[in-house]
Amino acid sequence: GAVVSQHPSWVICKSGTSVKIECRSLDFQATTMFWYRQFPKQSLMLMATSNEGSKATYEQGVEKDKFLINHASLTLSTLTVTSAHPEDSSFYICSARRPGQGNSPLHFGNGTRLTVT
Amino acid sequence: QQQVKQSPQSLIVQKGGISIINCAYENTAFDYFPWYQQFPGKGPALLIAIRPDVSEKKEGRFTISFNKSAKQFSLHIMDSQPGDSATYFCAASQPGSNYKLTFGKGTLLTVNP
């Protein structure tokens, strides 16, 4: 079964508003989670690494003030798209791996389809 | 700079045939190479993964072949089925930076009945 849960699965918002996406590890504690963005028919692009208890690490070109990441607990990371615009419409996917396994399988949530009107 | 190059972009195979997807990388520090399967509107699901100390790994109908000297690895899907129709991504990661994954551009596989 799923080991990473994401909510909501889809959301429609108006331009200028903010949207929060939750990512939970279901049966393990994740000190690190990853947030990806995927445009239609394209690959997954890493946006940022969410670290429990410290600031997120953003990839080059990703606006940290626009995409706020909070890793509030060992099982929950949130991504908030602030002042969303139509160009932010995309498929956002989080991922995590079981702790203590180094370079091991990364499990993905089922994604959140964001549409900004 | 694209660190993991994947081909072909799309692939059409008849039911029962063999689907082959190839990936190449440049970074010799990569030490973990997974393949993911993604259906429309869903997150990627891990299919199979390999480390560079082996040249082949098989799980059911799925096989990874790995050529360390050529810096290439491939996914073979034997006896392809219509239910295998999906987008497949190869990926790679290296020690450090929390072992973050770098993905290929994906291959859209269509298996005709």
PDB file of C-alpha atoms in Angstrom, chain A:
ATOM      1  CA  GLY A   1       0.000   0.000   0.000  1.00  0.00           C
ATOM      2  CA  ALA A   2       0.881   3.662  -0.161  1.00  0.00           C
ATOM      3  CA  VAL A   3       3.635   4.827   2.131  1.00  0.00           C
ATOM      4  CA  VAL A   4       3.443   8.514   1.222  1.00  0.00           C
ATOM      5  CA  SER A   5       0.121  10.323   1.232  1.00  0.00           C
ATOM      6  CA  GLN A   6      -0.533  13.652  -0.411  1.00  0.00           C
ATOM      7  CA  HIS A   7      -3.506  15.971   0.014  1.00  0.00           C
ATOM      8  CA  PRO A   8      -5.397  17.334  -1.784  1.00  0.00           C
ATOM      9  CA  SER A   9      -5.220  15.329  -4.975  1.00  0.00           C
ATOM     10  CA  TRP A  10      -6.414  18.311  -6.946  1.00  0.00           C
ATOM     11  CA  VAL A  11      -7.146  21.950  -6.243  1.00  0.00           C
ATOM     12  CA  ILE A  12      -8.406  24.901  -8.239  1.00  0.00           C
ATOM     13  CA  CYS A  13      -7.679  28.385  -6.983  1.00  0.00           C
ATOM     14  CA  LYS A  14      -7.949  31.926  -8.190  1.00  0.00           C
ATOM     15  CA  SER A  15      -4.938  33.925  -9.216  1.00  0.00           C
ATOM     16  CA  GLY A  16      -3.393  35.731  -6.272  1.00  0.00           C
ATOM     17  CA  THR A  17      -4.479  33.279  -3.616  1.00  0.00           C
ATOM     18  CA  SER A  18      -2.321  30.787  -1.745  1.00  0.00           C
ATOM     19  CA  VAL A  19      -2.616  27.023  -1.717  1.00  0.00           C
ATOM     20  CA  LYS A  20      -1.216  24.536   0.780  1.00  0.00           C
ATOM     21  CA  ILE A  21      -0.347  20.957  -0.134  1.00  0.00           C
ATOM     22  CA  GLU A  22       0.330  18.340   2.526  1.00  0.00           C
ATOM     23  CA  CYS A  23       2.648  15.366   2.309  1.00  0.00           C
ATOM     24  CA  ARG A  24       2.648  12.664   4.956  1.00  0.00           C
ATOM     25  CA  SER A  25       4.774   9.608   5.480  1.00  0.00           C
ATOM     26  CA  LEU A  26       2.332   6.970   6.629  1.00  0.00           C
ATOM     27  CA  ASP A  27       4.281   4.361   8.558  1.00  0.00           C
ATOM     28  CA  PHE A  28       7.692   5.856   9.036  1.00  0.00           C
ATOM     29  CA  GLN A  29       9.342   9.056  10.144  1.00  0.00           C
ATOM     30  CA  ALA A  30      10.987  11.068   7.413  1.00  0.00           C
ATOM     31  CA  THR A  31      13.547  13.692   8.343  1.00  0.00           C
ATOM     32  CA  THR A  32      13.809  14.564   4.681  1.00  0.00           C
ATOM     33  CA  MET A  33      11.134  14.882   2.027  1.00  0.00           C
ATOM     34  CA  PHE A  34      11.419  16.024  -1.552  1.00  0.00           C
ATOM     35  CA  TRP A  35       9.053  18.195  -3.559  1.00  0.00           C
ATOM     36  CA  TYR A  36       8.867  17.804  -7.332  1.00  0.00           C
ATOM     37  CA  ARG A  37       6.940  19.627 -10.014  1.00  0.00           C
ATOM     38  CA  GLN A  38       5.864  18.039 -13.258  1.00  0.00           C
ATOM     39  CA  PHE A  39       4.437  19.834 -16.279  1.00  0.00           C
ATOM     40  CA  PRO A  40       2.307  17.888 -18.774  1.00  0.00           C
ATOM     41  CA  LYS A  41       4.264  15.264 -20.680  1.00  0.00           C
ATOM     42  CA  GLN A  42       7.477  16.306 -19.013  1.00  0.00           C
ATOM     43  CA  SER A  43       9.788  14.846 -16.431  1.00  0.00           C
ATOM     44  CA  LEU A  44       9.877  15.445 -12.700  1.00  0.00           C
ATOM     45  CA  MET A  45      11.891  18.451 -11.655  1.00  0.00           C
ATOM     46  CA  LEU A  46      13.108  18.677  -8.093  1.00  0.00           C
ATOM     47  CA  MET A  47      12.001  21.915  -6.481  1.00  0.00           C
ATOM     48  CA  ALA A  48      13.311  21.572  -2.958  1.00  0.00           C
ATOM     49  CA  THR A  49      14.381  19.279  -0.176  1.00  0.00           C
ATOM     50  CA  SER A  50      12.358  19.599   2.984  1.00  0.00           C
ATOM     51  CA  ASN A  51      14.288  19.076   6.206  1.00  0.00           C
ATOM     52  CA  GLU A  52      12.592  18.471   9.531  1.00  0.00           C
ATOM     53  CA  GLY A  53      13.566  21.111  12.040  1.00  0.00           C
ATOM     54  CA  SER A  54      15.515  23.277   9.626  1.00  0.00           C
ATOM     55  CA  LYS A  55      15.118  25.328   6.485  1.00  0.00           C
ATOM     56  CA  ALA A  56      14.347  23.721   3.191  1.00  0.00           C
ATOM     57  CA  THR A  57      16.990  23.537   0.504  1.00  0.00           C
ATOM     58  CA  TYR A  58      15.777  24.940  -2.798  1.00  0.00           C
ATOM     59  CA  GLU A  59      17.029  24.032  -6.246  1.00  0.00           C
ATOM     60  CA  GLN A  60      18.453  26.698  -8.460  1.00  0.00           C
ATOM     61  CA  GLY A  61      15.767  28.838 -10.038  1.00  0.00           C
ATOM     62  CA  VAL A  62      13.032  27.963  -7.534  1.00  0.00           C
ATOM     63  CA  GLU A  63      11.686  30.979  -5.646  1.00  0.00           C
ATOM     64  CA  LYS A  64      11.748  30.150  -1.967  1.00  0.00           C
ATOM     65  CA  ASP A  65       9.422  33.032  -1.099  1.00  0.00           C
ATOM     66  CA  LYS A  66       6.853  31.760  -3.553  1.00  0.00           C
ATOM     67  CA  PHE A  67       7.056  28.086  -2.653  1.00  0.00           C
ATOM     68  CA  LEU A  68       7.080  27.947   1.127  1.00  0.00           C
ATOM     69  CA  ILE A  69       8.037  24.628   2.645  1.00  0.00           C
ATOM     70  CA  ASN A  70       7.454  23.688   6.251  1.00  0.00           C
ATOM     71  CA  HIS A  71       8.547  20.350   7.650  1.00  0.00           C
ATOM     72  CA  ALA A  72       6.523  20.610  10.832  1.00  0.00           C
ATOM     73  CA  SER A  73       6.979  17.084  12.092  1.00  0.00           C
ATOM     74  CA  LEU A  74       8.718  13.852  11.205  1.00  0.00           C
ATOM     75  CA  THR A  75       5.681  12.723   9.222  1.00  0.00           C
ATOM     76  CA  LEU A  76       4.438  15.943   7.652  1.00  0.00           C
ATOM     77  CA  SER A  77       5.809  18.402   5.135  1.00  0.00           C
ATOM     78  CA  THR A  78       3.753  21.144   3.528  1.00  0.00           C
ATOM     79  CA  LEU A  79       4.252  23.136   0.361  1.00  0.00           C
ATOM     80  CA  THR A  80       2.450  26.466   0.124  1.00  0.00           C
ATOM     81  CA  VAL A  81       2.228  28.134  -3.248  1.00  0.00           C
ATOM     82  CA  THR A  82       1.861  31.798  -2.403  1.00  0.00           C
ATOM     83  CA  SER A  83       0.166  34.355  -4.628  1.00  0.00           C
ATOM     84  CA  ALA A  84      -0.445  31.698  -7.218  1.00  0.00           C
ATOM     85  CA  HIS A  85      -0.567  32.584 -10.889  1.00  0.00           C
ATOM     86  CA  PRO A  86      -1.686  30.551 -13.918  1.00  0.00           C
ATOM     87  CA  GLU A  87       1.919  29.664 -14.724  1.00  0.00           C
ATOM     88  CA  ASP A  88       2.103  27.856 -11.363  1.00  0.00           C
ATOM     89  CA  SER A  89      -0.493  25.383 -12.604  1.00  0.00           C
ATOM     90  CA  SER A  90       1.244  22.036 -12.514  1.00  0.00           C
ATOM     91  CA  PHE A  91       1.401  18.606 -10.920  1.00  0.00           C
ATOM     92  CA  TYR A  92       3.189  18.738  -7.576  1.00  0.00           C
ATOM     93  CA  ILE A  93       4.535  15.507  -6.134  1.00  0.00           C
ATOM     94  CA  CYS A  94       6.237  14.812  -2.830  1.00  0.00           C
ATOM     95  CA  SER A  95       8.447  11.898  -1.916  1.00  0.00           C
ATOM     96  CA  ALA A  96      10.235  10.356   1.028  1.00  0.00           C
ATOM     97  CA  ARG A  97      12.322   7.334   1.914  1.00  0.00           C
ATOM     98  CA  ARG A  98      12.433   5.240   5.031  1.00  0.00           C
ATOM     99  CA  PRO A  99      15.079   6.451   7.472  1.00  0.00           C
ATOM    100  CA  GLY A 100      18.431   4.825   7.897  1.00  0.00           C
ATOM    101  CA  GLN A 101      18.468   3.390   4.397  1.00  0.00           C
ATOM    102  CA  GLY A 102      20.778   5.877   2.722  1.00  0.00           C
ATOM    103  CA  ASN A 103      20.484   5.562  -1.008  1.00  0.00           C
ATOM    104  CA  SER A 104      17.343   3.456  -1.116  1.00  0.00           C
ATOM    105  CA  PRO A 105      13.899   3.526  -2.731  1.00  0.00           C
ATOM    106  CA  LEU A 106      12.204   6.863  -2.830  1.00  0.00           C
ATOM    107  CA  HIS A 107       8.454   6.599  -2.436  1.00  0.00           C
ATOM    108  CA  PHE A 108       6.194   9.123  -4.108  1.00  0.00           C
ATOM    109  CA  GLY A 109       2.803  10.450  -3.210  1.00  0.00           C
ATOM    110  CA  ASN A 110       0.045  10.469  -5.789  1.00  0.00           C
ATOM    111  CA  GLY A 111       0.543  14.102  -6.577  1.00  0.00           C
ATOM    112  CA  THR A 112      -1.564  17.257  -6.405  1.00  0.00           C
ATOM    113  CA  ARG A 113      -2.939  18.786  -9.582  1.00  0.00           C
ATOM    114  CA  LEU A 114      -2.970  22.558  -9.108  1.00  0.00           C
ATOM    115  CA  THR A 115      -4.962  24.702 -11.499  1.00  0.00           C
ATOM    116  CA  VAL A 116      -4.786  28.450 -11.086  1.00  0.00           C
ATOM    117  CA  THR A 117      -7.527  30.383 -12.869  1.00  0.00           C
TER     118      THR A 117
END
